[in-house]
N, CA, C and O atoms as a Tinker XYZ file with bonds, in Angstrom:
   324  protein
     1  N    -71.625000  182.057000  115.407000    73     2
     2  CA   -72.155000  181.812000  113.965000    64     1     3
     3  C    -72.743000  183.544000  113.064000    63     2     4     5
     4  O    -73.088000  184.631000  113.527000    81     3
     5  N    -72.632000  183.125000  111.942000    73     3     6
     6  CA   -73.275000  184.418000  110.748000    64     5     7
     7  C    -74.682000  184.855000  111.168000    63     6     8     9
     8  O    -75.532000  183.968000  111.245000    81     7
     9  N    -74.856000  185.491000  111.309000    73     7    10
    10  CA   -76.410000  186.591000  110.949000    64     9    11
    11  C    -77.198000  185.452000  109.994000    63    10    12    13
    12  O    -78.215000  184.826000  110.292000    81    11
    13  N    -76.367000  185.374000  108.687000    73    11    14
    14  CA   -77.253000  184.831000  107.635000    64    13    15
    15  C    -77.839000  183.558000  108.324000    63    14    16    17
    16  O    -79.017000  183.645000  108.668000    81    15
    17  N    -77.096000  182.235000  108.605000    73    15    18
    18  CA   -77.129000  181.187000  109.413000    64    17    19
    19  C    -78.328000  181.164000  110.543000    63    18    20    21
    20  O    -79.079000  180.194000  110.646000    81    19
    21  N    -78.415000  182.170000  111.264000    73    19    22
    22  CA   -79.042000  182.333000  112.443000    64    21    23
    23  C    -80.721000  182.744000  111.823000    63    22    24    25
    24  O    -81.803000  182.407000  112.303000    81    23
    25  N    -80.433000  183.583000  110.602000    73    23    26
    26  CA   -81.971000  183.861000  110.267000    64    25    27
    27  C    -82.651000  183.026000  109.290000    63    26    28    29
    28  O    -83.838000  182.822000  109.036000    81    27
    29  N    -81.274000  182.496000  108.700000    73    27    30
    30  CA   -82.352000  181.340000  107.987000    64    29    31
    31  C    -82.817000  180.343000  108.730000    63    30    32    33
    32  O    -83.914000  179.941000  108.342000    81    31
    33  N    -82.386000  179.805000  109.644000    73    31    34
    34  CA   -82.664000  179.023000  110.002000    64    33    35
    35  C    -83.692000  179.206000  111.345000    63    34    36    37
    36  O    -84.331000  178.306000  111.891000    81    35
    37  N    -83.663000  180.375000  111.642000    73    35    38
    38  CA   -85.181000  180.816000  112.493000    64    37    39
    39  C    -86.184000  180.689000  111.415000    63    38    40    41
    40  O    -87.249000  180.103000  111.612000    81    39
    41  N    -85.811000  181.326000  110.060000    73    39    42
    42  CA   -87.156000  181.084000  109.256000    64    41    43
    43  C    -87.569000  179.533000  108.542000    63    42    44    45
    44  O    -88.750000  179.212000  108.412000    81    43
    45  N    -86.709000  178.851000  108.212000    73    43    46
    46  CA   -87.115000  177.485000  108.015000    64    45    47
    47  C    -87.647000  176.698000  109.291000    63    46    48    49
    48  O    -88.465000  175.793000  109.123000    81    47
    49  N    -87.019000  177.159000  111.065000    73    47    50
    50  CA   -87.593000  176.278000  111.996000    64    49    51
    51  C    -88.852000  176.619000  112.009000    63    50    52    53
    52  O    -89.722000  175.774000  112.220000    81    51
    53  N    -89.222000  178.279000  111.720000    73    51    54
    54  CA   -91.002000  178.294000  111.388000    64    53    55
    55  C    -91.524000  178.068000  110.908000    63    54    56    57
    56  O    -92.687000  178.137000  111.306000    81    55
    57  N    -91.240000  177.494000  109.383000    73    55    58
    58  CA   -91.988000  176.874000  108.481000    64    57    59
    59  C    -92.341000  175.611000  109.009000    63    58    60    61
    60  O    -93.468000  175.124000  109.094000    81    59
    61  N    -91.164000  175.093000  109.382000    73    59    62
    62  CA   -91.073000  173.697000  109.737000    64    61    63
    63  C    -92.102000  173.571000  110.695000    63    62    64    65
    64  O    -92.976000  172.734000  110.466000    81    63
    65  N    -92.160000  174.218000  111.684000    73    63    66
    66  CA   -93.047000  173.903000  112.452000    64    65    67
    67  C    -94.809000  173.998000  112.217000    63    66    68    69
    68  O    -95.744000  173.447000  112.798000    81    67
    69  N    -94.734000  175.021000  111.024000    73    67    70
    70  CA   -96.099000  175.222000  110.764000    64    69    71
    71  C    -96.646000  174.056000  109.915000    63    70    72    73
    72  O    -97.833000  173.762000  109.777000    81    71
    73  N    -95.332000  173.304000  109.244000    73    71    74
    74  CA   -96.352000  171.776000  108.630000    64    73    75
    75  C    -96.033000  170.972000  109.409000    63    74    76    77
    76  O    -96.599000  169.893000  109.240000    81    75
    77  N    -95.169000  171.030000  110.436000    73    75    78
    78  CA   -96.052000  169.880000  111.930000    64    77    79
    79  C    -97.163000  169.961000  111.944000    63    78    80    81
    80  O    -97.912000  169.109000  111.465000    81    79
    81  N    -97.591000  171.200000  112.597000    73    79    82
    82  CA   -98.657000  171.604000  113.165000    64    81    83
    83  C   -100.120000  171.062000  112.640000    63    82    84    85
    84  O   -101.088000  170.728000  113.322000    81    83
    85  N    -99.937000  171.084000  110.876000    73    83    86
    86  CA  -100.871000  171.460000  109.758000    64    85    87
    87  C   -101.142000  169.664000  110.025000    63    86    88    89
    88  O   -102.187000  169.171000  110.450000    81    87
    89  N    -99.814000  168.872000  109.616000    73    87    90
    90  CA   -99.563000  167.605000  109.176000    64    89    91
    91  C   -100.126000  166.702000  110.448000    63    90    92    93
    92  O   -101.081000  165.925000  110.438000    81    91
    93  N    -99.189000  167.061000  111.614000    73    91    94
    94  CA   -99.857000  166.242000  112.629000    64    93    95
    95  C    -97.892000  165.644000  113.231000    63    94    96    97
    96  O    -97.453000  165.680000  114.380000    81    95
    97  N    -97.254000  165.231000  112.123000    73    95    98
    98  CA   -96.092000  164.655000  111.698000    64    97    99
    99  C    -94.788000  165.613000  112.634000    63    98   100   101
   100  O    -94.093000  166.550000  112.241000    81    99
   101  N    -94.833000  164.876000  114.065000    73    99   102
   102  CA   -94.032000  165.671000  115.420000    64   101   103
   103  C    -92.709000  165.459000  115.219000    63   102   104   105
   104  O    -92.000000  166.163000  115.939000    81   103
   105  N    -91.984000  164.534000  114.291000    73   103   106
   106  CA   -90.979000  164.266000  113.971000    64   105   107
   107  C    -90.245000  165.029000  112.367000    63   106   108   109
   108  O    -89.075000  164.968000  111.988000    81   107
   109  N    -91.233000  165.595000  111.809000    73   107   110
   110  CA   -90.596000  166.017000  110.589000    64   109   111
   111  C    -89.445000  167.084000  110.736000    63   110   112   113
   112  O    -88.713000  167.269000  109.764000    81   111
   113  N    -89.252000  167.773000  111.863000    73   111   114
   114  CA   -87.823000  168.422000  111.610000    64   113   115
   115  C    -86.934000  167.236000  111.812000    63   114   116   117
   116  O    -85.795000  167.701000  111.816000    81   115
   117  N    -86.911000  166.749000  111.876000    73   115   118
   118  CA   -85.785000  165.246000  111.939000    64   117   119
   119  C    -85.513000  165.209000  110.314000    63   118   120   121
   120  O    -84.421000  165.568000  109.873000    81   119
   121  N    -86.328000  164.859000  109.650000    73   119   122
   122  CA   -86.132000  164.678000  108.348000    64   121   123
   123  C    -85.141000  166.146000  107.734000    63   122   124   125
   124  O    -84.054000  166.166000  107.158000    81   123
   125  N    -86.155000  167.384000  108.196000    73   123   126
   126  CA   -85.593000  168.419000  107.015000    64   125   127
   127  C    -83.993000  168.448000  107.825000    63   126   128   129
   128  O    -82.961000  168.386000  107.157000    81   127
   129  N    -83.983000  168.525000  108.967000    73   127   130
   130  CA   -82.476000  167.982000  109.708000    64   129   131
   131  C    -81.449000  167.690000  108.765000    63   130   132   133
   132  O    -80.526000  168.394000  108.355000    81   131
   133  N    -81.898000  166.112000  108.407000    73   131   134
   134  CA   -81.377000  164.915000  107.834000    64   133   135
   135  C    -80.896000  166.025000  106.444000    63   134   136   137
   136  O    -79.761000  166.496000  106.379000    81   135
   137  N    -81.781000  166.259000  105.594000    73   135   138
   138  CA   -81.372000  166.952000  104.427000    64   137   139
   139  C    -80.026000  168.413000  104.663000    63   138   140   141
   140  O    -78.925000  168.728000  104.213000    81   139
   141  N    -81.035000  168.910000  105.650000    73   139   142
   142  CA   -79.347000  170.058000  105.939000    64   141   143
   143  C    -78.105000  169.919000  106.427000    63   142   144   145
   144  O    -77.087000  170.603000  106.317000    81   143
   145  N    -78.374000  168.858000  107.017000    73   143   146
   146  CA   -76.874000  167.947000  107.381000    64   145   147
   147  C    -75.915000  167.257000  106.053000    63   146   148   149
   148  O    -74.703000  167.044000  106.073000    81   147
   149  N    -76.878000  166.999000  104.933000    73   147   150
   150  CA   -76.164000  166.376000  103.846000    64   149   151
   151  C    -74.925000  167.290000  103.264000    63   150   152   153
   152  O    -73.824000  166.974000  102.812000    81   151
   153  N    -75.783000  168.973000  103.535000    73   151   154
   154  CA   -75.091000  169.994000  102.750000    64   153   155
   155  C    -74.410000  170.924000  103.616000    63   154   156   157
   156  O    -73.287000  171.336000  103.327000    81   155
   157  N    -75.103000  171.327000  104.804000    73   155   158
   158  CA   -74.363000  172.106000  105.347000    64   157   159
   159  C    -74.751000  172.155000  107.208000    63   158   160   161
   160  O    -75.775000  172.647000  107.680000    81   159
   161  N    -73.572000  171.477000  108.040000    73   159   162
   162  CA   -73.633000  170.995000  109.046000    64   161   163
   163  C    -74.057000  172.185000  109.900000    63   162   164   165
   164  O    -75.050000  172.127000  110.626000    81   163
   165  N    -73.195000  173.392000  109.786000    73   163   166
   166  CA   -73.506000  174.948000  110.197000    64   165   167
   167  C    -75.008000  174.631000  110.396000    63   166   168   169
   168  O    -75.389000  174.046000  111.410000    81   167
   169  N    -75.694000  174.947000  109.606000    73   167   170
   170  CA   -77.425000  175.101000  109.201000    64   169   171
   171  C    -78.223000  174.318000  109.478000    63   170   172   173
   172  O    -79.404000  174.663000  109.526000    81   171
   173  N    -77.816000  172.927000  109.767000    73   171   174
   174  CA   -78.350000  171.864000  110.428000    64   173   175
   175  C    -78.395000  172.178000  111.963000    63   174   176   177
   176  O    -79.498000  172.058000  112.496000    81   175
   177  N    -77.297000  172.578000  112.771000    73   175   178
   178  CA   -77.257000  172.834000  113.936000    64   177   179
   179  C    -78.019000  173.845000  114.621000    63   178   180   181
   180  O    -78.423000  173.724000  115.778000    81   179
   181  N    -78.247000  175.076000  113.711000    73   179   182
   182  CA   -78.286000  176.337000  113.976000    64   181   183
   183  C    -80.237000  176.012000  113.864000    63   182   184   185
   184  O    -80.935000  176.609000  114.684000    81   183
   185  N    -80.861000  175.158000  112.926000    73   183   186
   186  CA   -82.111000  175.066000  112.579000    64   185   187
   187  C    -82.393000  173.981000  113.688000    63   186   188   189
   188  O    -83.349000  174.322000  114.385000    81   187
   189  N    -81.887000  172.878000  114.022000    73   187   190
   190  CA   -82.116000  172.274000  115.453000    64   189   191
   191  C    -82.248000  172.731000  116.587000    63   190   192   193
   192  O    -82.970000  172.238000  117.454000    81   191
   193  N    -81.348000  174.038000  116.739000    73   191   194
   194  CA   -81.566000  174.631000  117.915000    64   193   195
   195  C    -82.782000  175.629000  118.129000    63   194   196   197
   196  O    -83.425000  175.972000  119.121000    81   195
   197  N    -82.827000  175.965000  116.715000    73   195   198
   198  CA   -83.962000  177.114000  116.677000    64   197   199
   199  C    -85.406000  176.176000  117.279000    63   198   200   201
   200  O    -86.160000  176.550000  118.177000    81   199
   201  N    -85.521000  174.671000  116.361000    73   199   202
   202  CA   -86.528000  174.029000  116.367000    64   201   203
   203  C    -86.943000  173.877000  118.437000    63   202   204   205
   204  O    -87.945000  174.178000  119.086000    81   203
   205  N    -85.574000  173.267000  118.835000    73   203   206
   206  CA   -85.791000  173.150000  119.912000    64   205   207
   207  C    -86.362000  173.635000  121.144000    63   206   208   209
   208  O    -87.008000  173.129000  122.062000    81   207
   209  N    -85.691000  175.347000  120.728000    73   207   210
   210  CA   -86.086000  176.446000  121.326000    64   209   211
   211  C    -87.677000  177.062000  121.431000    63   210   212   213
   212  O    -88.311000  177.692000  122.277000    81   211
   213  N    -87.962000  176.468000  119.976000    73   211   214
   214  CA   -89.441000  176.708000  119.866000    64   213   215
   215  C    -90.520000  175.700000  120.312000    63   214   216   217
   216  O    -91.650000  176.009000  120.689000    81   215
   217  N    -89.972000  174.333000  120.208000    73   215   218
   218  CA   -90.646000  173.614000  120.912000    64   217   219
   219  C    -90.921000  173.481000  122.359000    63   218   220   221
   220  O    -92.068000  173.298000  122.765000    81   219
   221  N    -89.658000  173.589000  123.335000    73   219   222
   222  CA   -89.692000  174.224000  124.800000    64   221   223
   223  C    -90.464000  174.969000  124.731000    63   222   224   225
   224  O    -91.574000  174.466000  124.902000    81   223
   225  N    -90.484000  176.290000  124.505000    73   223   226
   226  CA   -91.097000  177.326000  124.494000    64   225   227
   227  C    -92.705000  176.987000  124.468000    63   226   228   229
   228  O    -93.411000  177.486000  125.344000    81   227
   229  N    -93.199000  176.263000  123.610000    73   227   230
   230  CA   -94.657000  176.078000  123.525000    64   229   231
   231  C    -95.017000  174.900000  124.758000    63   230   232   233
   232  O    -96.125000  174.764000  125.278000    81   231
   233  N    -93.838000  174.134000  125.060000    73   231   234
   234  CA   -94.496000  173.484000  126.560000    64   233   235
   235  C    -94.531000  174.052000  127.362000    63   234   236   237
   236  O    -95.426000  173.730000  128.143000    81   235
   237  N    -93.676000  175.232000  127.773000    73   235   238
   238  CA   -93.383000  175.698000  128.748000    64   237   239
   239  C    -94.751000  177.018000  128.559000    63   238   240   241
   240  O    -95.244000  177.673000  129.478000    81   239
   241  N    -94.934000  177.058000  127.775000    73   239   242
   242  CA   -96.200000  177.891000  127.565000    64   241   243
   243  C    -97.884000  177.192000  127.753000    63   242   244   245
   244  O    -99.000000  177.636000  128.027000    81   243
   245  N    -97.468000  176.275000  127.526000    73   243   246
   246  CA   -99.028000  175.202000  127.814000    64   245   247
   247  C    -98.697000  174.823000  129.145000    63   246   248   249
   248  O    -99.736000  174.553000  129.749000    81   247
   249  N    -97.590000  174.679000  129.921000    73   247   250
   250  CA   -97.503000  174.663000  131.044000    64   249   251
   251  C    -98.307000  175.655000  132.253000    63   250   252   253
   252  O    -99.101000  175.408000  133.160000    81   251
   253  N    -97.570000  177.022000  131.679000    73   251   254
   254  CA   -98.263000  178.301000  132.139000    64   253   255
   255  C    -99.713000  178.392000  132.343000    63   254   256   257
   256  O   -100.360000  178.306000  133.386000    81   255
   257  N   -100.132000  178.607000  131.002000    73   255   258
   258  CA  -101.467000  178.699000  130.879000    64   257   259
   259  C   -102.434000  177.390000  131.524000    63   258   260   261
   260  O   -103.577000  177.662000  131.889000    81   259
   261  N   -102.019000  176.243000  131.620000    73   259   262
   262  CA  -102.413000  175.435000  132.619000    64   261   263
   263  C   -102.578000  175.763000  134.133000    63   262   264   265
   264  O   -103.654000  175.738000  134.732000    81   263
   265  N   -101.252000  176.104000  134.720000    73   263   266
   266  CA  -101.409000  176.697000  136.322000    64   265   267
   267  C   -102.596000  177.740000  136.369000    63   266   268   269
   268  O   -103.475000  177.736000  137.230000    81   267
   269  N   -102.496000  178.621000  135.336000    73   267   270
   270  CA  -103.289000  180.089000  135.407000    64   269   271
   271  C   -104.467000  179.511000  135.417000    63   270   272   273
   272  O   -105.287000  180.093000  136.127000    81   271
   273  N   -104.875000  178.476000  134.825000    73   271   274
   274  CA  -106.344000  178.140000  134.428000    64   273   275
   275  C   -106.632000  177.375000  135.407000    63   274   276   277
   276  O   -107.818000  177.341000  135.736000    81   275
   277  N   -105.810000  176.673000  136.039000    73   275   278
   278  CA  -106.186000  175.520000  137.474000    64   277   279
   279  C   -106.573000  176.700000  138.395000    63   278   280   281
   280  O   -107.736000  176.975000  138.691000    81   279
   281  N   -105.642000  177.269000  138.753000    73   279   282
   282  CA  -105.453000  178.480000  139.803000    64   281   283
   283  C   -107.077000  179.123000  139.775000    63   282   284   285
   284  O   -107.891000  179.008000  140.691000    81   283
   285  N   -107.269000  179.742000  138.616000    73   283   286
   286  CA  -108.659000  180.851000  138.446000    64   285   287
   287  C   -109.962000  179.463000  138.614000    63   286   288   289
   288  O   -110.997000  179.932000  139.086000    81   287
   289  N   -110.042000  178.261000  138.384000    73   287   290
   290  CA  -110.817000  177.448000  138.293000    64   289   291
   291  C   -111.165000  177.234000  140.149000    63   290   292   293
   292  O   -112.219000  177.300000  140.782000    81   291
   293  N   -110.175000  177.044000  140.440000    73   291   294
   294  CA  -109.804000  176.523000  142.022000    64   293   295
   295  C   -110.576000  178.004000  142.776000    63   294   296   297
   296  O   -111.463000  177.816000  143.609000    81   295
   297  N   -110.221000  179.224000  142.461000    73   295   298
   298  CA  -110.689000  180.544000  142.926000    64   297   299
   299  C   -112.401000  180.980000  142.749000    63   298   300   301
   300  O   -113.059000  181.579000  143.598000    81   299
   301  N   -112.850000  180.540000  141.523000    73   299   302
   302  CA  -113.808000  180.666000  141.085000    64   301   303
   303  C   -115.068000  179.348000  141.730000    63   302   304   305
   304  O   -116.291000  179.328000  141.588000    81   303
   305  N   -114.222000  178.446000  142.385000    73   303   306
   306  CA  -115.148000  177.144000  143.355000    64   305   307
   307  C   -115.232000  178.062000  144.575000    63   306   308   309
   308  O   -116.339000  178.301000  145.056000    81   307
   309  N   -114.081000  178.609000  145.121000    73   307   310
   310  CA  -114.255000  179.139000  146.161000    64   309   311
   311  C   -115.202000  180.325000  146.607000    63   310   312   313
   312  O   -115.946000  180.383000  147.586000    81   311
   313  N   -114.975000  181.204000  145.662000    73   311   314
   314  CA  -116.006000  181.990000  145.304000    64   313   315
   315  C   -117.534000  181.740000  145.564000    63   314   316   317
   316  O   -118.346000  182.491000  146.104000    81   315
   317  N   -117.703000  180.527000  145.053000    73   315   318
   318  CA  -118.860000  180.154000  144.625000    64   317   319
   319  C   -119.423000  179.541000  145.840000    63   318   320   321
   320  O   -120.622000  179.332000  145.654000    81   319
   321  N   -118.946000  179.085000  147.281000    73   319   322
   322  CA  -119.464000  178.749000  148.265000    64   321   323
   323  C   -119.783000  179.797000  149.467000    63   322   324
   324  O   -120.334000  179.406000  150.496000    81   323
């Protein structure tokens, strides 16, 4: 995949996720994907990959933060005893 496609897909994914965050429309990226698919299947695929990677990272990060928060709460509870 060309560097141009990768960089365009990355920037578009970032911007799309910002719109999704602000509007609360968690499927907006699919509309953008449909638009891209009509003119560039390569860019559409790269875009979807970039979005999915970012969404997966967000989900994993939330999991990690929750685990650490839960652990710290347990440690504090033990220390108070």
